[in-house]
Coordinates of C-alpha atoms in Angstrom, one line a residue:
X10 CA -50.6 -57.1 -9.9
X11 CA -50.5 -53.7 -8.9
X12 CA -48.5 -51.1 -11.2
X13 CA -47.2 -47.2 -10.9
X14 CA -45.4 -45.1 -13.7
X15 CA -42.8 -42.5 -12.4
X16 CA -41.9 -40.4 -15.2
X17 CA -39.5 -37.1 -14.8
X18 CA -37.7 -35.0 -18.1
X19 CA -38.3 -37.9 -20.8
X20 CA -37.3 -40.7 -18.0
X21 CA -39.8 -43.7 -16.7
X22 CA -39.9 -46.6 -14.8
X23 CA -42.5 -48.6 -14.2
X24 CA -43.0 -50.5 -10.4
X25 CA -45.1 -53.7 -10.4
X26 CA -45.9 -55.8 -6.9
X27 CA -48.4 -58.1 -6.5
X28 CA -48.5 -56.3 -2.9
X29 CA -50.0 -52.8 -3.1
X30 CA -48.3 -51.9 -0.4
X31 CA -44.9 -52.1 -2.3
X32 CA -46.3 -49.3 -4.8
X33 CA -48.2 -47.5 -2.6
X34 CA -44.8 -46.9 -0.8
X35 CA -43.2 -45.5 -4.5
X36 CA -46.0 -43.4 -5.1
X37 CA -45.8 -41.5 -1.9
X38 CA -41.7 -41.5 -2.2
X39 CA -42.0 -39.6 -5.4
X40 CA -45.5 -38.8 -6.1
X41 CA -44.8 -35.1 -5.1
X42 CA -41.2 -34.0 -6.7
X43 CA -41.5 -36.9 -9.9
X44 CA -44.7 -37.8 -12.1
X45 CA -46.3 -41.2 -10.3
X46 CA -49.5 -42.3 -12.1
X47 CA -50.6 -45.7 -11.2
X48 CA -51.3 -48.2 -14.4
X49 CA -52.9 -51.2 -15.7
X50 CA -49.9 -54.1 -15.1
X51 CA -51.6 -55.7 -18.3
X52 CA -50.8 -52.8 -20.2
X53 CA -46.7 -53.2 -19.2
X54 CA -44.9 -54.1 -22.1
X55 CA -41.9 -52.0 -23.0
X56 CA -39.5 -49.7 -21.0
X57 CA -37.8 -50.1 -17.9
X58 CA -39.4 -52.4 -15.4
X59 CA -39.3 -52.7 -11.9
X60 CA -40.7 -56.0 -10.6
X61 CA -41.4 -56.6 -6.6
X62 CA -41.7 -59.9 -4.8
X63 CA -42.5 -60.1 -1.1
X64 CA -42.1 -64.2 -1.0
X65 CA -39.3 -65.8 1.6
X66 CA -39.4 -69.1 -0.8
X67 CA -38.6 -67.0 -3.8
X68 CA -35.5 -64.7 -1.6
X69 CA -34.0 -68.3 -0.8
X70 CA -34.1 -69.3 -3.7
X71 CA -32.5 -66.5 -5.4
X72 CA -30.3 -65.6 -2.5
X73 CA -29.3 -69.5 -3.1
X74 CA -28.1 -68.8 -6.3
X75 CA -25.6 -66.1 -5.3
X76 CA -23.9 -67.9 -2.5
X77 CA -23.3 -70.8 -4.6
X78 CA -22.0 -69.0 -7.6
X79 CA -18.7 -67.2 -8.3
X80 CA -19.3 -64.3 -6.4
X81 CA -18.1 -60.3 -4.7
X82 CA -18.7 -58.6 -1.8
X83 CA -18.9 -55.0 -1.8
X84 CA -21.0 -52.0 0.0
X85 CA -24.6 -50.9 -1.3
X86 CA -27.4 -48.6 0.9
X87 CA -24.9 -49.1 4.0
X88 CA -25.3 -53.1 3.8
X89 CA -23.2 -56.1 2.6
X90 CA -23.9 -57.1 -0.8
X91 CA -22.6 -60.0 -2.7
X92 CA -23.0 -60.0 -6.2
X93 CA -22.5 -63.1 -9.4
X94 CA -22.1 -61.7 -12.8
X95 CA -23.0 -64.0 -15.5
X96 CA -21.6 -62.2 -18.6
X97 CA -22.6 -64.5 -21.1
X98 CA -26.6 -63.9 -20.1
X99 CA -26.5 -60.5 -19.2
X100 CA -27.3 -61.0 -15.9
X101 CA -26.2 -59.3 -12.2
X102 CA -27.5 -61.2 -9.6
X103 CA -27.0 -60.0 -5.9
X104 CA -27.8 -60.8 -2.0
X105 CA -28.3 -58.5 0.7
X106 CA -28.0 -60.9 3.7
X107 CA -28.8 -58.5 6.8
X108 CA -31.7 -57.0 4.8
X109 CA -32.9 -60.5 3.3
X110 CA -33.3 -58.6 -0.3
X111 CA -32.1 -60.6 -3.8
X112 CA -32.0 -58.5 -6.7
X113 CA -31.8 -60.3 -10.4
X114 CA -31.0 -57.2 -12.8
X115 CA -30.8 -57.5 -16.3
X116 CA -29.5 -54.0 -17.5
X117 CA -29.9 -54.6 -21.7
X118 CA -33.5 -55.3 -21.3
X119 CA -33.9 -53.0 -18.6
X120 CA -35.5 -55.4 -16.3
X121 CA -34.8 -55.7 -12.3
X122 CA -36.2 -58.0 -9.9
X123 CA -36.3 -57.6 -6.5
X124 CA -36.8 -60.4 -3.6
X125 CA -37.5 -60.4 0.0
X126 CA -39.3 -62.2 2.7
X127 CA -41.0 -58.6 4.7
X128 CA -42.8 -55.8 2.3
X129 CA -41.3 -52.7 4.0
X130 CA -37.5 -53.9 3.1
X131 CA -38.7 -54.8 -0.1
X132 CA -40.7 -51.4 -0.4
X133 CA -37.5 -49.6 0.8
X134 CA -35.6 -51.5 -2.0
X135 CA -37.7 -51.2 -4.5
X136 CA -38.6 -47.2 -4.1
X137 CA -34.4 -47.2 -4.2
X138 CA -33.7 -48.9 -6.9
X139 CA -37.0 -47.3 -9.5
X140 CA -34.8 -43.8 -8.4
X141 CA -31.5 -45.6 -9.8
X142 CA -33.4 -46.5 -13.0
X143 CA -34.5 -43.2 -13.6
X144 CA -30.9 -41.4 -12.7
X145 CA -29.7 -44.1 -15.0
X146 CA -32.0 -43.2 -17.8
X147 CA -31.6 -39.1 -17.2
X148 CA -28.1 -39.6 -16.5
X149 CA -27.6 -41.0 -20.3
X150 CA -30.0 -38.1 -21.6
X151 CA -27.3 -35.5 -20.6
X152 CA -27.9 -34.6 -16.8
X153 CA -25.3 -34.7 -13.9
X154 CA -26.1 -35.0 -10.6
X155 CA -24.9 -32.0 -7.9
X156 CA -24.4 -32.7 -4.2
X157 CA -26.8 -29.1 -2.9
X158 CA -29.9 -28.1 -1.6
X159 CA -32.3 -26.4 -3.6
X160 CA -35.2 -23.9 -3.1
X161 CA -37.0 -22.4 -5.9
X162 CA -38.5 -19.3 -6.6
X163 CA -40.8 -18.1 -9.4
X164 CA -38.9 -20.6 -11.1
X165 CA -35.2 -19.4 -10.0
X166 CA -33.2 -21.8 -8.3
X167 CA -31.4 -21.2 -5.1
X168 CA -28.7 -24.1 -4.9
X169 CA -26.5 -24.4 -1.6
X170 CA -23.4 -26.6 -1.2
X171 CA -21.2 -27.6 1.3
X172 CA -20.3 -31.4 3.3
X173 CA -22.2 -32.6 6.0
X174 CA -22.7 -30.6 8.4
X175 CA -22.2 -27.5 6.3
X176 CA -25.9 -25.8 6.3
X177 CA -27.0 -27.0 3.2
X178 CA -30.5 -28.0 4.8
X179 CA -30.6 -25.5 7.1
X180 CA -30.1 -22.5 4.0
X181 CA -32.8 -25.0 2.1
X182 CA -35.7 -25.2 4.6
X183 CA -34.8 -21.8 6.6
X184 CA -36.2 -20.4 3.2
X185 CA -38.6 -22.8 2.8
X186 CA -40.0 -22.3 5.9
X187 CA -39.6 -19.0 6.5
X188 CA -39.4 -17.3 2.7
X189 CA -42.0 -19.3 1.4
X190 CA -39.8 -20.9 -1.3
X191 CA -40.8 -24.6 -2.7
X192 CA -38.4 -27.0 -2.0
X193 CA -36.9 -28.8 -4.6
X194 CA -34.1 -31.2 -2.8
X195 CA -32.8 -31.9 0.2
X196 CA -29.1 -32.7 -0.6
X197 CA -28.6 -33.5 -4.3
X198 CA -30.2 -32.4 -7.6
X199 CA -30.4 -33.1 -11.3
X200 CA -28.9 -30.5 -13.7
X201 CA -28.6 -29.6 -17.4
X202 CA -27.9 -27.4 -19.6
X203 CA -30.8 -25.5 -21.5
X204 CA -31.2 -24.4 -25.0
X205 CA -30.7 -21.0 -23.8
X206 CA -27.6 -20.5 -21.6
X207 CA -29.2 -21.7 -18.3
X208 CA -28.9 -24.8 -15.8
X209 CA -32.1 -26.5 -15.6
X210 CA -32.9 -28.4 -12.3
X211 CA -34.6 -31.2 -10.9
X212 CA -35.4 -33.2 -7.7
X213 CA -33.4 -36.0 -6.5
X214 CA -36.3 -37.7 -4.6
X215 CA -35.6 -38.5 -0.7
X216 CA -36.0 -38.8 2.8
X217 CA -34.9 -35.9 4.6
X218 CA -32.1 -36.2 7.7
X219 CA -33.2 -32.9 10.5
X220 CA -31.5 -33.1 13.4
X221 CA -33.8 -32.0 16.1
X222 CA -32.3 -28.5 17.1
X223 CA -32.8 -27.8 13.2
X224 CA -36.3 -28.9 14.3
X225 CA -37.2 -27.4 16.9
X226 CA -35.7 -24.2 15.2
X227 CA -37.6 -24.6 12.4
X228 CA -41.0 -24.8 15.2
X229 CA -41.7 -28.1 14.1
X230 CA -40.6 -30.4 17.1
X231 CA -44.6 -29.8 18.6
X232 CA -46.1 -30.9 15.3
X233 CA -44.1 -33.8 14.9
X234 CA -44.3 -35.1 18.5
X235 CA -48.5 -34.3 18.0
X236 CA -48.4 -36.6 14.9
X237 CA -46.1 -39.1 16.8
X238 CA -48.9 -39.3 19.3
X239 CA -51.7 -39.8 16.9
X240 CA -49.5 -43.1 15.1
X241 CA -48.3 -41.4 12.2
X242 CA -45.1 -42.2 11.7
X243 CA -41.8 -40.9 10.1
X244 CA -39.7 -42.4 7.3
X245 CA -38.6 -46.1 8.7
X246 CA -34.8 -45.4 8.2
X247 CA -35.1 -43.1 11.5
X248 CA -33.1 -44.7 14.6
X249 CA -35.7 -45.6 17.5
X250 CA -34.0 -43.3 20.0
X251 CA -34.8 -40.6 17.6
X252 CA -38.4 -41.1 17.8
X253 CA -38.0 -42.0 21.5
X254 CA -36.6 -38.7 22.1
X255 CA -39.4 -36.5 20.0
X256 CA -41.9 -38.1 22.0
X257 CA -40.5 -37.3 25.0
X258 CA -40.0 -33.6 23.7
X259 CA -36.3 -33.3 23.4
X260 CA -34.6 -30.4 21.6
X261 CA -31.3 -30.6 22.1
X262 CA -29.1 -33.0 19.5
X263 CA -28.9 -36.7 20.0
X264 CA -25.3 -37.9 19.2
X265 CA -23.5 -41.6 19.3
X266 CA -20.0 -41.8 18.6
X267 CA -19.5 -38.2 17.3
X268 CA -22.6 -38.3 14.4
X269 CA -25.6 -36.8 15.3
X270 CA -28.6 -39.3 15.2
X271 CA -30.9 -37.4 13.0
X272 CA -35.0 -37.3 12.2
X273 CA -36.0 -38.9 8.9
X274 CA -38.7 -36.9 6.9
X275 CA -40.8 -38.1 4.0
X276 CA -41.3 -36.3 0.8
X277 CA -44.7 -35.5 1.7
X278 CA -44.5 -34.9 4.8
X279 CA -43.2 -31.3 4.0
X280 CA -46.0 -29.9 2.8
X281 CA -48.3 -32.4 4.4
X282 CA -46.9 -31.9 8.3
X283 CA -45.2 -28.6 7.7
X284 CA -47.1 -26.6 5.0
X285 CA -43.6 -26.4 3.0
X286 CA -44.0 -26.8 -0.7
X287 CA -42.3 -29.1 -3.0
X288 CA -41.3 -27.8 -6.2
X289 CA -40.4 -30.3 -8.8
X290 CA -38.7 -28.1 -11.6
X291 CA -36.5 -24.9 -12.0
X292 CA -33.4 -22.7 -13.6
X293 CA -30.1 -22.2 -11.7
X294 CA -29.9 -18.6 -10.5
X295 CA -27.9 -18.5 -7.5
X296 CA -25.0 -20.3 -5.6
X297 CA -24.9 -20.6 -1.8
X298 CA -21.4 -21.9 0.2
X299 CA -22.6 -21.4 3.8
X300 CA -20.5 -22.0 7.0
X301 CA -22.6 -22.2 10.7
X302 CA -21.3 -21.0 13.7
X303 CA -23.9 -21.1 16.9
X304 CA -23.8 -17.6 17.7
X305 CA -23.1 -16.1 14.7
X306 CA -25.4 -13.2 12.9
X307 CA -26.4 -14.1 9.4
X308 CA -23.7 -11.9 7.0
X309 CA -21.3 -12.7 4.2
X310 CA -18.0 -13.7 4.6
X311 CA -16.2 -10.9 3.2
X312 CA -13.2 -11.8 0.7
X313 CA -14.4 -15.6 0.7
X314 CA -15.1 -16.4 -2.7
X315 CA -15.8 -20.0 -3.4
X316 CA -16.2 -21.7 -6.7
X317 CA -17.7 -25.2 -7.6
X318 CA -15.4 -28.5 -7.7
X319 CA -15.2 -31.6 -8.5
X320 CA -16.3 -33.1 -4.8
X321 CA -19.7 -30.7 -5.4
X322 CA -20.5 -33.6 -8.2
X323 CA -21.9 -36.8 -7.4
X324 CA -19.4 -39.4 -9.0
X325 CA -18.4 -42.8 -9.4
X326 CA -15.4 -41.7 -6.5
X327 CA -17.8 -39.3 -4.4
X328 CA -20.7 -41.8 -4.7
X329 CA -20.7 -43.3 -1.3
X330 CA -24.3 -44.8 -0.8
X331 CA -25.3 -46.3 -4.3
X332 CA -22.6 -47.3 -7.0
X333 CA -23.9 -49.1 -10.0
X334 CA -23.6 -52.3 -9.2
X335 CA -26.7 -53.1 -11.3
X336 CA -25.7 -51.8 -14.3
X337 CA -28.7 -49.3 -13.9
X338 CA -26.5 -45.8 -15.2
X339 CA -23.5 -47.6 -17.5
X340 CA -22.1 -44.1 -16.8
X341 CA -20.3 -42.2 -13.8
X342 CA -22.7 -42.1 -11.1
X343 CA -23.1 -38.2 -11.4
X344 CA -22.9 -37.9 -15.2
X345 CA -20.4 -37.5 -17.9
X346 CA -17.4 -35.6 -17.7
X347 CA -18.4 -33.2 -20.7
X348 CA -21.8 -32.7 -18.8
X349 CA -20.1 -32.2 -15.5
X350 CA -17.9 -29.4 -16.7
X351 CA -20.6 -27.8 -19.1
X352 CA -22.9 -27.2 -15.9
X353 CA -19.8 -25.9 -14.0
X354 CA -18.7 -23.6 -16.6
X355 CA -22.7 -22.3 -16.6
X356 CA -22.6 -22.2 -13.5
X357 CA -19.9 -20.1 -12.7
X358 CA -21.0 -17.3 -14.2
X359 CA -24.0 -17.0 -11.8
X360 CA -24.0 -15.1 -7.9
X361 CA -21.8 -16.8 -5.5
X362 CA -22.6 -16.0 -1.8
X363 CA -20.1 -17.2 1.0
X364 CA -22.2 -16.7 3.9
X365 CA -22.2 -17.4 7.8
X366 CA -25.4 -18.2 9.7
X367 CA -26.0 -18.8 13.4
X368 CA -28.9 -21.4 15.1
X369 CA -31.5 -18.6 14.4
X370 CA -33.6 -20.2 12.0
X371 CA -35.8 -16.7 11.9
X372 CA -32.4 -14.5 11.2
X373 CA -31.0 -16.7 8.7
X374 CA -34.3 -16.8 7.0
X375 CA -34.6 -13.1 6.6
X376 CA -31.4 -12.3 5.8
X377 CA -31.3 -15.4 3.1
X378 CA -34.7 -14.2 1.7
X379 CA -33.0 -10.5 1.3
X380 CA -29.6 -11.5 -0.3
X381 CA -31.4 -13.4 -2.7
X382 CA -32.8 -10.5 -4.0
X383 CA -29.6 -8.3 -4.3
X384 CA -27.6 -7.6 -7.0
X385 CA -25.8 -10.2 -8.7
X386 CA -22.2 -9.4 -8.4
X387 CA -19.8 -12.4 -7.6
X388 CA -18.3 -11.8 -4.2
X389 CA -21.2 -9.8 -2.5

């Protein structure tokens, strides 16, 4: 049995596969952004526990004892779920058909199985759920969960919001890659309030979605094709036709059906593939709401003054990709209400920047790297 710890602000979790594959996989997920140290599995006994099984008897079984059970159907990672509660043990069983996972969690004991008959949807699963554990466990400890990008600088944390589509990676890897800034998340964060009036923040650990003209404006479409060619490969979440299309060179944006198909990144590939650093820790000192038009030049938007809300949280009604269904956070999916407005009220009184960039990944970068350095007046 093969074992690795992932520790981050006072949370753990420990993964455990007989197939070293499975932990391999969470060690390179979070190795770089969260604590992973692997462990002796004979040394397990207390704390949360996440236990992998890549065995097709075992997922019949268990997906067995779902269908045939009371049972609901709901959403969960973008793929039908059907879940038996049995109150009375303490127990949340589920089935993901289409995926072939089971899942057996017992929240009070803080134990979760996970079934399946291939390793990489079980790695995928398990890497998923060890991340719920730990939001869970820092989640309960006082943190909320923000929907923005992060950079950091000599500690100082650059945060940028906005919906899809809205430039929060592009603001977040424009000065990564071009300011030299670590990068601490992609699209959400973990935040807190200090002992001394500040907003601490941490890495929500994920893939990254770059569509390829973000690519190939960042000047990376060459070294990804060059790794393609050499069979490396990118996270497994990535549509075919994406990789298809980086082979072949393409720049311009692949779309179906109005949503842009979109590369998928690993953790480690940014400093691994790219040279971009990932930072794992910071303190709130700045607040970006950017807007993108093509053509634009970089500036801010003069007398556009926007403050956080309560869509910028991640919650139990914003939460669109992983609800509890587990019982892994017993609390609203991006932290309690008091935490939620303790960070807002913190985090108002820090430099708000409504800007407008254009497609120029250079421009934006300089222009980013320069206003974070100005004055901090709200509104400039």
């Amino acid at each position: 049995m093969h074992a690795v710890r992932l520790e981050a602000a006072g949370a753990s979790v420990t993964v455990m596969s007989a197939e070293r594959a499975v932990t391999d996989w969470t060690a390179r997920y979070f190795g770089q952004w969260w604590k992973a140290t692997e462990v002796d599995a004979e040394s397990v006994r207390a704390g949360s526990v996440v236990t992998a099984d890549v065995s097709p008897v075992h997922y019949e079984d268990a997906a067995l004892g779902v269908t045939e059970a009371v049972h609901t159907s709901t959403t969960y990672a973008k793929a039908q779920l059907l879940v038996a509660r049995d109150e009375a043990a303490g127990v949340i069983s589920a089935v993901s058909p289409k995926e072939e996972l089971a899942y057996r969690s017992e929240p009070a004991a803080g134990r979760l199985m996970i079934y399946g008959r291939e390793t990489e949807p079980v790695a995928t699963a398990t890497a998923r759920l060890a991340r719920e554990v730990m939001r869970g466990q820092l989640l309960r400890d006082g943190w909320a969960v923000l929907h923005a990008s992060a950079v950091v600088h000599e500690s100082r944390v650059v945060l940028t919001f906005g919906q899809k589509g809205g430039g929060k990676t592009t603001t977040a890897l424009a000065l990564a890659a071009r300011g030299g800034l670590g990068l601490l998340a992609n699209d959400r964060v973990f935040v807190r309030p200090n002992d001394h009036g500040g907003v601490d923040v941490l890495p929500w650990p994920s893939a990254a979605a770059l569509g390829l003209g973000l690519l190939d404006g960042l000047g990376w479409s060459d070294t990804v094709r060059e790794r393609l060619e050499r069979g490396e490969t990118l996270h497994p979440t990535q549509d075919v036709r994406v990789t298809k299309a980086l082979l072949a060179g393409r720049r311009e944006p692949l779309w179906e059906d109005g949503k842009e198909l979109k590369t998928q990144v690993w953790p480690n590939q940014f400093p691994d593939w790219f040279g971009v650093p990932l930072a794992t820790h910071g303190e709130a000192a700045a607040l970006f709401f950017p807007r993108i038009e093509q053509d634009a030049e970089p500036a801010l938007e003069e007398g556009v003054v926007r403050d956080l809300g309560y869509g910028d949280f991640m919650s139990g009604e914003t939460e669109d990709r992983y609800p509890d269904v587990f019982g892994l956070a017993r609390v609203d999916g991006g932290g309690s209400a008091e935490a939620r407005r303790e960070v807002a009220h913190l985090l108002a009184d820090l430099p708000h920047h409504s800007v407008v960039l254009g497609w120029d990944v250079t421009a934006n970068a300089a222009f980013l790297a320069k206003l974070t350095g100005c004055a901090a007046d709200r509104g400039q």
